[in-house]
Coordinates of C-alpha atoms in Angstrom, one line a residue:
X1 CA 15.1 5.5 32.9
X2 CA 16.6 2.4 31.3
X3 CA 13.3 0.7 30.9
X4 CA 11.8 3.4 28.6
X5 CA 15.2 4.1 26.9
X6 CA 15.2 0.5 25.6
X7 CA 11.6 0.7 24.5
X8 CA 12.3 4.0 22.6
X9 CA 15.3 2.3 20.8
X10 CA 13.1 -0.7 19.8
X11 CA 10.4 1.6 18.6
X12 CA 12.9 3.6 16.5
X13 CA 14.1 0.3 14.8
X14 CA 10.5 -0.7 14.1
X15 CA 9.6 2.7 12.7
X16 CA 12.7 2.6 10.4
X17 CA 11.8 -0.9 9.1
X18 CA 8.1 0.1 8.6
X19 CA 9.2 3.2 6.7
X20 CA 11.6 1.2 4.6
X21 CA 8.9 -1.3 3.6
X22 CA 6.5 1.5 2.9
X23 CA 9.1 3.3 0.6
X24 CA 9.8 0.0 -1.1
X25 CA 6.1 -0.2 -2.0
X26 CA 5.7 3.4 -3.1
X27 CA 9.1 4.6 -4.6
X28 CA 9.0 4.9 -8.3
X29 CA 5.8 2.7 -8.4
X30 CA 3.0 3.4 -10.7
X31 CA -0.4 4.4 -9.4
X32 CA -1.7 0.9 -10.5
X33 CA 0.9 -0.9 -8.4
X34 CA 0.2 1.4 -5.4
X35 CA -3.5 0.6 -5.8
X36 CA -2.8 -3.1 -6.0
X37 CA -0.8 -2.8 -2.7
X38 CA -3.7 -1.2 -1.0
X39 CA -2.0 2.3 -0.7
X40 CA -4.1 4.2 -3.3
X41 CA -7.6 4.8 -4.4
X42 CA -7.6 5.7 -8.1
X43 CA -9.5 7.0 -9.9
X44 CA -11.8 8.9 -7.6
X45 CA -14.6 11.5 -7.8
X46 CA -15.2 14.4 -5.5
X47 CA -18.7 14.2 -4.2
X48 CA -18.8 17.4 -2.0
X49 CA -16.8 19.6 0.2
X50 CA -17.4 21.8 3.3
X51 CA -15.4 24.0 5.6
X52 CA -14.3 22.4 8.9
X53 CA -12.3 23.1 12.0
X54 CA -9.4 25.5 11.7
X55 CA -10.4 26.8 8.3
X56 CA -9.5 23.5 6.7
X57 CA -11.6 22.0 4.0
X58 CA -13.2 18.6 4.3
X59 CA -13.8 16.8 1.0
X60 CA -16.0 13.7 0.4
X61 CA -14.4 11.3 -2.1
X62 CA -15.7 8.2 -3.8
X63 CA -13.6 5.5 -5.5
X64 CA -15.3 4.8 -8.8
X65 CA -13.5 1.6 -10.0
X66 CA -11.5 -1.3 -8.5
X67 CA -13.9 -1.3 -5.5
X68 CA -13.1 -4.9 -4.7
X69 CA -9.5 -4.2 -3.8
X70 CA -8.5 -4.2 -0.1
X71 CA -6.9 -1.0 1.0
X72 CA -5.2 0.7 4.0
X73 CA -7.0 4.0 3.8
X74 CA -8.4 4.2 7.4
X75 CA -9.8 6.8 9.8
X76 CA -7.0 8.9 11.2
X77 CA -4.5 8.0 8.5
X78 CA -2.4 10.8 6.8
X79 CA -3.2 10.9 3.1
X80 CA -2.6 13.0 0.0
X81 CA -5.0 14.1 -2.7
X82 CA -3.1 14.0 -6.0
X83 CA -3.5 14.6 -9.7
X84 CA -2.0 12.0 -12.1
X85 CA -1.5 14.8 -14.7
X86 CA 1.4 16.4 -12.7
X87 CA 3.4 15.0 -9.7
X88 CA 3.5 18.5 -8.2
X89 CA -0.3 18.7 -7.9
X90 CA -0.9 17.3 -4.4
X91 CA -2.4 18.4 -1.1
X92 CA -2.0 16.6 2.2
X93 CA -4.7 15.9 4.8
X94 CA -6.1 13.4 7.3
X95 CA -8.8 10.9 6.7
X96 CA -11.7 11.8 9.0
X97 CA -14.2 9.1 7.9
X98 CA -14.1 6.0 5.8
X99 CA -16.9 3.6 5.0
X100 CA -17.3 1.3 2.0
X101 CA -16.1 3.2 -1.1
X102 CA -16.5 6.6 0.4
X103 CA -14.2 8.6 2.6
X104 CA -13.8 12.1 3.9
X105 CA -10.4 13.8 4.0
X106 CA -9.7 17.1 5.8
X107 CA -7.2 18.9 3.7
X108 CA -4.6 21.4 5.0
X109 CA -6.1 24.2 2.7
X110 CA -9.2 26.3 2.8
X111 CA -10.1 25.8 -0.9
X112 CA -9.8 23.1 -3.5
X113 CA -6.9 23.8 -6.0
X114 CA -7.8 24.5 -9.6
X115 CA -6.2 21.3 -10.8
X116 CA -8.9 19.2 -9.0
X117 CA -11.3 20.1 -11.8
X118 CA -9.1 18.4 -14.5
X119 CA -9.8 14.7 -13.5
X120 CA -7.3 11.9 -13.0
X121 CA -7.5 12.4 -9.2
X122 CA -6.5 9.8 -6.6
X123 CA -5.7 9.4 -2.9
X124 CA -2.5 7.9 -1.6
X125 CA -2.1 6.9 2.1
X126 CA 1.1 8.4 3.6
X127 CA 3.4 6.8 6.0
X128 CA 1.9 6.7 9.5
X129 CA 4.2 9.1 11.3
X130 CA 1.4 10.2 13.6
X131 CA 1.0 6.8 15.5
X132 CA 4.8 6.5 16.0
X133 CA 5.0 10.1 17.2
X134 CA 2.2 9.4 19.7
X135 CA 3.9 6.3 21.0
X136 CA 7.3 8.0 21.2
X137 CA 5.8 10.9 23.2
X138 CA 4.0 8.6 25.6
X139 CA 7.2 6.7 26.3
X140 CA 9.1 10.0 26.9
X141 CA 6.3 11.2 29.2
X142 CA 6.3 8.0 31.2
X143 CA 10.0 8.1 31.6
X144 CA 9.9 11.7 32.8
X145 CA 7.1 10.9 35.3
X146 CA 9.1 8.1 36.7
X147 CA 12.2 10.2 37.2
X148 CA 10.3 12.8 39.3
X149 CA 10.8 12.3 43.0
X150 CA 7.2 11.6 44.0
X151 CA 7.0 9.3 40.9
X152 CA 3.8 7.8 39.4
X153 CA 2.7 4.7 41.4
X154 CA 1.0 3.0 38.4
X155 CA 4.2 3.4 36.2
X156 CA 6.3 2.0 39.1
X157 CA 4.1 -1.0 39.3
X158 CA 4.1 -1.7 35.6
X159 CA 7.9 -1.4 35.4
X160 CA 8.2 -3.8 38.3
X161 CA 9.5 -1.4 40.9
X162 CA 6.7 -1.8 43.4
X163 CA 3.7 -4.1 43.9
X164 CA 0.0 -3.4 43.3
X165 CA -2.4 -3.1 46.2
X166 CA -6.0 -4.3 46.8
X167 CA -8.7 -3.0 49.0
X168 CA -10.5 -5.4 51.5
X169 CA -13.6 -3.3 51.8
X170 CA -15.4 -3.4 48.5
X171 CA -19.1 -4.0 47.9
X172 CA -19.8 -7.4 46.4
X173 CA -22.0 -7.4 43.3
X174 CA -23.3 -10.8 42.6
X175 CA -23.7 -11.2 38.8
X176 CA -26.0 -14.2 38.1
X177 CA -24.8 -14.6 34.4
X178 CA -21.1 -15.2 35.5
X179 CA -19.5 -18.4 36.6
X180 CA -17.5 -18.6 39.8
X181 CA -14.1 -17.7 38.3
X182 CA -15.6 -14.9 36.2
X183 CA -17.2 -13.5 39.3
X184 CA -13.8 -13.7 41.1
X185 CA -12.3 -11.7 38.2
X186 CA -14.9 -8.9 38.6
X187 CA -14.3 -8.9 42.4
X188 CA -10.5 -8.6 41.8
X189 CA -11.0 -5.7 39.4
X190 CA -13.2 -3.9 41.9
X191 CA -10.7 -4.5 44.7
X192 CA -7.6 -3.4 42.7
X193 CA -6.2 0.0 43.5
X194 CA -3.9 0.2 40.5
X195 CA -3.8 -3.1 38.5
X196 CA -5.9 -6.1 37.7
X197 CA -5.5 -8.6 34.9
X198 CA -8.1 -10.9 33.3
X199 CA -6.3 -13.8 31.5
X200 CA -8.9 -15.2 29.1
X201 CA -8.0 -18.3 27.1
X202 CA -10.2 -19.2 24.1
X203 CA -13.9 -19.5 24.7
X204 CA -13.8 -18.5 28.4
X205 CA -16.1 -15.5 28.1
X206 CA -13.5 -12.8 28.6
X207 CA -15.7 -10.1 26.9
X208 CA -18.7 -11.0 28.9
X209 CA -16.7 -10.8 32.1
X210 CA -15.1 -7.5 31.1
X211 CA -18.4 -5.8 30.2
X212 CA -19.9 -6.9 33.6
X213 CA -16.8 -5.6 35.4
X214 CA -17.1 -2.2 33.7
X215 CA -20.7 -2.0 34.7
X216 CA -19.7 -2.8 38.3
X217 CA -16.9 -0.3 38.3
X218 CA -19.3 2.5 37.2
X219 CA -21.7 1.4 40.0
X220 CA -18.8 1.4 42.5
X221 CA -17.0 4.6 41.6
X222 CA -19.5 6.7 39.6
X223 CA -16.5 7.6 37.4
X224 CA -16.1 7.7 33.7
X225 CA -14.1 4.8 32.3
X226 CA -11.8 4.8 29.2
X227 CA -12.0 1.4 27.3
X228 CA -9.4 0.8 24.6
X229 CA -8.2 -2.0 22.3
X230 CA -5.5 -2.3 19.6
X231 CA -7.9 -2.7 16.7
X232 CA -11.1 -0.9 15.6
X233 CA -12.9 -4.3 15.3
X234 CA -12.2 -5.1 19.0
X235 CA -13.3 -1.6 20.1
X236 CA -16.5 -1.9 18.0
X237 CA -17.4 -5.2 19.7
X238 CA -17.0 -3.8 23.2
X239 CA -18.8 -0.6 22.3
X240 CA -21.9 -2.6 21.1
X241 CA -21.8 -4.9 24.2
X242 CA -21.6 -2.0 26.6
X243 CA -24.4 -0.2 24.8
X244 CA -26.6 -3.3 25.1
X245 CA -26.1 -3.2 28.8
X246 CA -27.7 0.2 28.9
X247 CA -24.5 2.3 29.5
X248 CA -24.0 5.7 27.9
X249 CA -21.1 4.9 25.5
X250 CA -19.2 7.4 23.3
X251 CA -17.1 5.9 20.5
X252 CA -14.2 8.1 19.6
X253 CA -13.0 7.5 16.0
X254 CA -14.5 5.8 13.0
X255 CA -15.9 2.2 13.5
X256 CA -14.6 -0.6 11.2
X257 CA -18.0 -2.2 11.1
X258 CA -20.4 0.3 9.7
X259 CA -23.7 -0.5 11.4
X260 CA -26.3 2.1 12.2
X261 CA -26.2 1.1 15.8
X262 CA -22.5 1.8 16.0
X263 CA -22.7 5.1 14.0
X264 CA -25.2 6.4 16.5
X265 CA -22.7 5.9 19.3
X266 CA -19.8 7.7 17.6
X267 CA -19.0 11.4 18.3
X268 CA -20.2 12.3 14.7
X269 CA -23.4 10.4 15.2
X270 CA -24.1 12.0 18.6
X271 CA -23.2 15.5 17.3
X272 CA -25.6 15.2 14.5
X273 CA -28.4 14.5 17.0
X274 CA -27.4 17.3 19.3
X275 CA -29.7 20.3 20.0
X276 CA -27.1 22.8 18.8
X277 CA -26.6 21.0 15.4
X278 CA -29.2 23.3 13.6
X279 CA -27.2 26.3 14.6
X280 CA -24.0 24.8 13.3
X281 CA -25.5 23.8 10.0
X282 CA -26.8 27.3 9.5
X283 CA -23.4 28.9 10.3
X284 CA -21.6 26.5 8.0
X285 CA -24.0 27.1 5.2
X286 CA -23.6 30.9 5.6
X287 CA -19.7 30.5 5.7
X288 CA -19.8 28.4 2.5
X289 CA -21.9 31.0 0.8
X290 CA -19.4 33.8 1.7
X291 CA -16.6 31.6 0.4
X292 CA -18.4 30.9 -2.9
X293 CA -19.1 34.6 -3.3
X294 CA -15.4 35.3 -2.7
X295 CA -14.4 32.8 -5.3
X296 CA -16.2 34.8 -8.0
X297 CA -13.6 37.5 -7.5
X298 CA -10.9 35.1 -8.6
X299 CA -9.6 36.4 -11.9
X300 CA -8.8 39.8 -13.4
X301 CA -10.0 41.9 -10.5
X302 CA -8.9 45.3 -9.2
X303 CA -8.3 46.6 -5.8
X304 CA -11.9 47.1 -4.8
X305 CA -12.8 43.5 -5.7
X306 CA -9.7 42.3 -3.8
X307 CA -10.9 44.1 -0.7
X308 CA -14.4 42.7 -1.2
X309 CA -12.9 39.2 -1.6
X310 CA -10.9 39.6 1.6
X311 CA -13.9 40.9 3.5
X312 CA -15.9 37.9 2.4
X313 CA -13.2 35.5 3.5
X314 CA -12.8 37.2 6.8
X315 CA -16.5 36.9 7.4
X316 CA -16.4 33.2 6.5
X317 CA -13.5 32.6 8.9
X318 CA -15.3 34.5 11.7
X319 CA -18.3 32.2 11.2
X320 CA -16.1 29.1 11.2
X321 CA -14.5 30.2 14.5
X322 CA -18.0 30.4 15.9
X323 CA -18.7 26.9 14.5
X324 CA -15.5 25.6 16.2
X325 CA -16.5 27.1 19.6
X326 CA -20.1 25.7 19.3
X327 CA -18.7 22.3 18.3
X328 CA -16.3 22.3 21.3
X329 CA -19.2 23.1 23.6
X330 CA -21.2 20.2 22.1
X331 CA -18.2 17.8 22.4
X332 CA -17.6 18.8 26.1
X333 CA -21.4 18.3 26.7
X334 CA -21.4 14.8 25.1
X335 CA -18.2 13.8 26.9
X336 CA -19.5 14.9 30.3
X337 CA -22.6 12.7 29.9
X338 CA -20.7 9.6 28.7
X339 CA -20.2 6.8 31.3
X340 CA -17.7 5.0 29.0
X341 CA -15.5 6.4 26.3
X342 CA -14.1 3.8 23.8
X343 CA -11.2 4.2 21.3
X344 CA -8.2 2.5 19.9
X345 CA -4.9 2.7 21.8
X346 CA -3.6 5.6 19.6
X347 CA -7.1 7.0 19.4
X348 CA -6.9 7.6 23.2
X349 CA -5.1 10.8 22.2
X350 CA -7.7 12.0 19.8
X351 CA -8.1 15.8 20.0
X352 CA -11.4 15.5 21.8
X353 CA -9.9 13.6 24.8
X354 CA -6.3 14.6 24.5
X355 CA -6.1 16.3 27.9
X356 CA -8.8 14.3 29.6
X357 CA -7.8 12.1 32.6
X358 CA -9.7 8.9 33.7
X359 CA -9.6 7.1 37.0
X360 CA -9.7 3.7 35.3
X361 CA -8.5 2.6 31.9
X362 CA -9.4 -0.9 30.5
X363 CA -7.2 -2.3 27.8
X364 CA -8.8 -5.3 26.0
X365 CA -7.0 -7.7 23.6
X366 CA -3.9 -6.6 25.5
X367 CA -2.1 -9.7 24.2
X368 CA -2.1 -8.1 20.7
X369 CA -1.2 -4.6 21.9
X370 CA 2.2 -3.1 21.2
X371 CA 3.6 -1.9 24.5
X372 CA 4.5 1.6 23.4
X373 CA 0.9 2.1 22.2
X374 CA -0.4 1.0 25.6
X375 CA 1.4 3.8 27.4
X376 CA -0.8 6.4 25.5
X377 CA -4.0 5.5 27.5
X378 CA -2.1 4.4 30.7
X379 CA -0.7 7.9 31.2
X380 CA -4.3 9.1 31.5
X381 CA -5.1 6.6 34.4
X382 CA -4.6 5.9 38.0
X383 CA -5.8 2.3 37.6
X384 CA -5.5 0.0 34.6
X385 CA -7.3 -3.3 33.8
X386 CA -5.6 -5.6 31.2
X387 CA -7.7 -8.3 29.5
X388 CA -6.4 -10.7 26.9
X389 CA -4.3 -13.9 26.4
X390 CA -0.6 -13.7 25.8
X391 CA -0.7 -17.4 24.7
X392 CA -2.5 -16.4 21.5
X393 CA -1.4 -14.0 18.7
X394 CA 1.1 -11.4 19.7
X395 CA 1.3 -7.9 18.0
X396 CA 2.2 -7.6 14.4
X397 CA 5.8 -6.3 14.2
X398 CA 7.6 -5.4 10.9
X399 CA 11.2 -5.6 12.3
X400 CA 12.5 -9.0 13.2
X401 CA 15.4 -7.3 15.1
X402 CA 13.0 -5.3 17.2
X403 CA 10.8 -8.3 17.8
X404 CA 13.7 -10.5 19.0
X405 CA 15.0 -7.7 21.2
X406 CA 11.8 -7.6 23.1
X407 CA 9.2 -5.5 21.3
X408 CA 7.0 -8.6 20.7
X409 CA 6.7 -9.1 24.5
X410 CA 3.6 -7.3 25.5
X411 CA 2.9 -5.3 28.7
X412 CA 0.2 -7.9 29.5
X413 CA 2.8 -10.7 29.5
X414 CA 5.3 -8.7 31.6
X415 CA 2.7 -7.7 34.1
X416 CA 1.3 -11.3 34.4
X417 CA 4.9 -12.5 35.2
X418 CA 5.8 -9.8 37.6
X419 CA 2.5 -9.5 39.5
X420 CA 0.7 -12.9 39.5
X421 CA -1.4 -11.7 42.4
X422 CA -3.2 -9.3 40.0
X423 CA -4.2 -12.1 37.6
X424 CA -7.4 -14.1 37.4
X425 CA -7.3 -17.0 34.9
X426 CA -10.7 -17.7 33.4
X427 CA -10.7 -21.5 33.5
X428 CA -14.1 -22.7 32.1
X429 CA -14.5 -22.6 28.4
X430 CA -17.8 -22.7 26.5
X431 CA -16.6 -23.5 23.0
X432 CA -14.8 -26.7 22.5
X433 CA -15.3 -30.4 22.9
X434 CA -12.8 -31.4 25.6
X435 CA -10.7 -33.6 23.2
X436 CA -10.1 -30.5 21.1
X437 CA -9.3 -28.4 24.1
X438 CA -7.1 -30.8 26.1
X439 CA -3.8 -30.4 24.3
X440 CA -3.9 -26.6 24.3
X441 CA -4.9 -26.7 28.0
X442 CA -1.8 -28.8 28.8
X443 CA 0.7 -26.8 26.8
X444 CA -0.4 -23.2 27.4
X445 CA -2.6 -23.2 30.5
X446 CA -1.0 -25.8 32.9
X447 CA -4.0 -28.2 32.5
X448 CA -6.2 -25.6 34.2
X449 CA -8.7 -25.1 31.3
X450 CA -11.9 -27.1 31.8
X451 CA -14.8 -27.7 29.3
X452 CA -18.2 -26.6 30.5
X453 CA -20.7 -29.5 30.6
X454 CA -22.7 -28.0 27.8
X455 CA -19.8 -28.4 25.3
X456 CA -17.5 -31.1 26.8
X457 CA -18.9 -34.0 24.8
X458 CA -20.6 -32.2 21.9
X459 CA -19.9 -33.7 18.4
X460 CA -21.3 -33.2 14.9
X461 CA -23.3 -36.4 15.1
X462 CA -23.2 -39.4 17.5
X463 CA -20.7 -41.6 15.6
X464 CA -18.3 -38.8 14.7
X465 CA -14.9 -38.1 16.5
X466 CA -14.1 -34.6 17.6
X467 CA -10.4 -34.6 16.6
X468 CA -8.4 -36.0 13.7
X469 CA -4.7 -35.6 12.8
X470 CA -4.3 -36.9 9.2
X471 CA -0.7 -37.6 8.5
X472 CA 0.5 -37.1 4.9
X473 CA 4.1 -38.4 5.5
X474 CA 5.2 -40.6 2.6
X475 CA 2.5 -39.4 0.2
X476 CA 4.8 -37.2 -1.8
X477 CA 2.9 -34.0 -1.1
X478 CA 5.8 -31.6 -1.5
X479 CA 5.6 -27.9 -0.6
X480 CA 6.4 -25.3 -3.2
X481 CA 7.5 -21.7 -2.8
X482 CA 5.6 -18.8 -4.3
X483 CA 7.3 -15.5 -3.5
X484 CA 7.8 -15.5 0.3
X485 CA 5.0 -17.9 1.0
X486 CA 4.7 -21.7 0.9
X487 CA 2.0 -23.7 -0.8
X488 CA 1.2 -27.4 -1.0
X489 CA -1.2 -28.1 -3.9
X490 CA -1.5 -31.9 -3.2
X491 CA -2.3 -31.3 0.5
X492 CA -4.9 -28.7 -0.4
X493 CA -6.5 -31.1 -2.9
X494 CA -6.5 -33.9 -0.3
X495 CA -8.1 -31.6 2.3
X496 CA -11.0 -30.7 0.0
X497 CA -11.6 -34.4 -0.8
X498 CA -11.6 -35.1 2.9
X499 CA -13.9 -32.2 3.6
X500 CA -16.3 -33.2 0.8
X501 CA -16.6 -36.6 2.3
X502 CA -17.4 -35.1 5.8
X503 CA -19.9 -32.7 4.3
X504 CA -21.7 -35.5 2.5
X505 CA -21.9 -37.5 5.7
X506 CA -23.1 -34.5 7.7
X507 CA -25.7 -33.9 5.1
X508 CA -27.6 -36.9 6.4
X509 CA -27.8 -35.3 9.9
X510 CA -28.5 -31.6 9.0
X511 CA -30.7 -29.5 6.8
X512 CA -29.2 -26.7 4.6
X513 CA -30.4 -24.1 7.2
X514 CA -28.8 -25.6 10.3
X515 CA -25.7 -27.0 8.6
X516 CA -22.5 -26.7 10.7
X517 CA -20.2 -23.7 10.0
X518 CA -16.8 -24.6 8.6
X519 CA -13.4 -22.8 8.6
X520 CA -10.5 -23.9 6.4
X521 CA -7.3 -22.2 7.6
X522 CA -3.6 -22.2 6.9
X523 CA -0.8 -20.1 8.3
X524 CA 0.3 -19.4 4.7
X525 CA -1.3 -16.8 2.5
X526 CA -0.5 -18.5 -0.8
X527 CA -2.0 -21.8 0.5
X528 CA -5.2 -19.9 1.5
X529 CA -5.4 -18.3 -2.1
X530 CA -5.0 -21.8 -3.6
X531 CA -7.7 -23.3 -1.4
X532 CA -10.1 -20.4 -2.2
X533 CA -9.5 -21.3 -5.9
X534 CA -10.2 -25.0 -5.3
X535 CA -13.4 -24.4 -3.5
X536 CA -14.8 -22.5 -6.5
X537 CA -14.2 -25.6 -8.6
X538 CA -16.0 -27.9 -6.2
X539 CA -19.7 -28.1 -7.0
X540 CA -20.4 -30.2 -3.9
X541 CA -18.8 -27.7 -1.6
X542 CA -20.1 -24.7 -3.4
X543 CA -23.6 -25.8 -2.4
X544 CA -22.5 -25.0 1.2
X545 CA -20.5 -21.9 0.2
X546 CA -22.4 -19.7 2.7
X547 CA -21.2 -21.9 5.6
X548 CA -17.5 -22.2 4.6
X549 CA -14.8 -19.6 5.2
X550 CA -11.3 -20.0 3.9
X551 CA -8.6 -17.7 5.4
X552 CA -5.4 -17.3 7.3
X553 CA -5.2 -18.2 11.0
X554 CA -4.7 -14.5 12.0
X555 CA -8.0 -13.5 10.5
X556 CA -9.8 -16.0 12.8
X557 CA -8.5 -14.8 16.1
X558 CA -11.6 -14.3 18.4
X559 CA -13.9 -16.3 16.1
X560 CA -15.2 -19.9 16.2
X561 CA -16.7 -22.4 13.8
X562 CA -18.3 -25.9 14.3
X563 CA -15.7 -27.6 12.1
X564 CA -12.1 -26.4 11.5
X565 CA -9.6 -27.8 9.0
X566 CA -6.0 -26.7 9.3
X567 CA -3.6 -27.2 6.3
X568 CA -0.2 -27.2 7.8
X569 CA 1.3 -26.9 4.3
X570 CA 5.0 -27.5 5.2
X571 CA 6.5 -30.8 3.9
X572 CA 10.2 -31.1 3.1
X573 CA 13.2 -33.3 3.6
X574 CA 15.1 -30.7 5.7
X575 CA 12.4 -30.6 8.4
X576 CA 12.2 -26.9 7.9
X577 CA 8.9 -25.5 9.4
X578 CA 9.4 -21.7 9.1
X579 CA 6.9 -19.8 11.1
X580 CA 4.9 -22.8 12.0
X581 CA 7.3 -22.6 15.0
X582 CA 5.2 -19.8 16.3
X583 CA 3.2 -22.1 18.5
X584 CA 0.9 -19.2 19.8
X585 CA -0.4 -18.9 16.3
X586 CA -1.2 -22.6 16.3
X587 CA -2.9 -22.3 19.7
X588 CA -5.3 -19.8 18.0
X589 CA -5.8 -22.2 15.0
X590 CA -6.5 -25.3 17.2
X591 CA -8.9 -23.6 19.5
X592 CA -11.4 -22.2 16.9
X593 CA -13.3 -25.4 16.5
X594 CA -16.5 -26.3 18.6
X595 CA -17.2 -29.9 17.5
X596 CA -14.5 -31.1 15.1
X597 CA -10.9 -30.2 14.4
X598 CA -9.0 -31.8 11.5
X599 CA -5.3 -31.1 11.2
X600 CA -3.6 -32.2 8.0
X601 CA 0.2 -32.3 7.8
X602 CA 3.4 -34.2 7.3
X603 CA 4.5 -35.8 10.6
X604 CA 8.1 -36.3 9.4
X605 CA 8.5 -32.5 8.8
X606 CA 6.4 -31.3 11.8
X607 CA 7.9 -33.7 14.4
X608 CA 11.2 -31.7 14.4
X609 CA 9.4 -29.4 16.9
X610 CA 8.4 -31.0 20.2
X611 CA 5.1 -29.0 20.2
X612 CA 3.9 -31.0 17.1
X613 CA 5.5 -34.4 18.0
X614 CA 3.7 -34.1 21.3
X615 CA 0.4 -33.2 19.6
X616 CA 0.8 -36.2 17.2
X617 CA 1.4 -38.4 20.3
X618 CA -1.7 -37.0 21.9
X619 CA -3.8 -37.7 18.8
X620 CA -2.5 -41.3 18.9
X621 CA -3.4 -41.7 22.6
X622 CA -7.1 -40.8 21.9
X623 CA -7.3 -42.7 18.6
X624 CA -7.4 -39.5 16.5
X625 CA -4.4 -40.3 14.4
X626 CA -5.0 -41.3 10.8
X627 CA -2.7 -41.8 7.8
X628 CA -3.6 -40.1 4.5
X629 CA -3.0 -43.6 3.0
X630 CA -6.3 -44.7 4.6
X631 CA -8.0 -42.4 2.3
X632 CA -6.2 -43.5 -0.9
X633 CA -9.5 -44.1 -2.7
X634 CA -10.8 -40.6 -2.0

């Protein structure tokens, strides 16, 4: 099938590019540089170990220094325990839990090698072949299913070969907390036989709608539902909301946010509370004792000791087999009781639910989901619900070639275009003043987005304007290059002077406790680092440090603040704007603000792109345009 053949080719290109950049970071690099790039924990200490499934060994590790460094050691990642004494001393495994500075790794061995006693130990994350393998297998399976004569109706619909159907006879559940369009979205989800799409622009209550729809589906079908999203953070949010609604939720995988609440909803958390857990602990303890006794026969022993050692190992293995069977019984029991199972897209093929089919699969944040990853859960379903916004951030793709050839187009976007009858656009937003919202509504949502009365006119204080574009053209604020990222030190300094003035004025209207929240964002990492430095040297702003976040646009997707400042950074004679031309990213940036949005940039550079020249015209129309020259005395 041509459709899947093309996707497989694009996935191959992406995998090769990803591997190439991983090798670039790791080849001939010292442990210090791997650590700086987030690929290593070093040094580490072993805090404990126990036997686990399949006679493997699970080891608990703690990183003892450099704890502030960001890292990529995540649940499910392949990793290797190594000794820095000798490159040959290494044993591979899978990270089965990670929280703070501790993690558990299940090693492909049944005992710790001798070299682990000599110190200088570390953990390297390995290239993520597993996710690519899962995606590749899903595409191949989907292609095969489509070629069969009877075919799979859902796959045919998603590849545009046939249309989705809707039932006329469904019970109507009136949900008081939803507005008219949100209620329509739930009704469409209930009526859909194969496909429904909730298009949720910023601030429109997509998550609220989705949670109510899942509740209604369970009431209607009495069937278990699989709920997935591309990131652990998005899965965590839904897991908590569904739990708050009183549903029995089982979270497969390791949450990113480690709250007690979430831990108790995970498989590990529920297993530890299970009635059979006492029996498991006793069996594991006995198995570990047998193994420890066997280890005493390690050196200089004769035949009798050898046989004794083997007998002890056999006994330990027998007990671990019993542990495995009991664990499987417990997992089946917990699964059968769960109304909702939540996981990431790739986590939908976790060993606990690998062979399980679901009537309905819900994919949230589908606008950020790589299409090949979506097919993993879709193959388990008869009906799929997409929720997201393809006018915001698209998936992260390493290969420009694959992105341009179509990998950056999500299944949500394709399905929305092919089957508009399946889509409900949530039109009422509860976040932004209407002046902040209007430009985005015009460009991305055909003027359909409306501000709810509770937010339409809200401002910081009565004489304040909700929107400002401050034009730095002609000020000589020149951008500079640092590595692959741009910075603009003068623009950053100006932004903080402007923000300091606003904070001082707002101080007359608010107390320290109810002071507005502030985000200072830029598309460029180097500019963000520079602005983080500047804020540390500003005593006036440091007084409000708890209220101010400085970060990239991408890290604010899904979040909101009372005040948002955007540093556009680019300013040059060539009119070169680089990836500012990704207007979806700017849609995210411009729609984070509740009461005030301040965009600072060089109109001469920005105006080369119609999106920005039109935005500047819009600012002029509503008297929101200012020149940086007006603030010359700042």
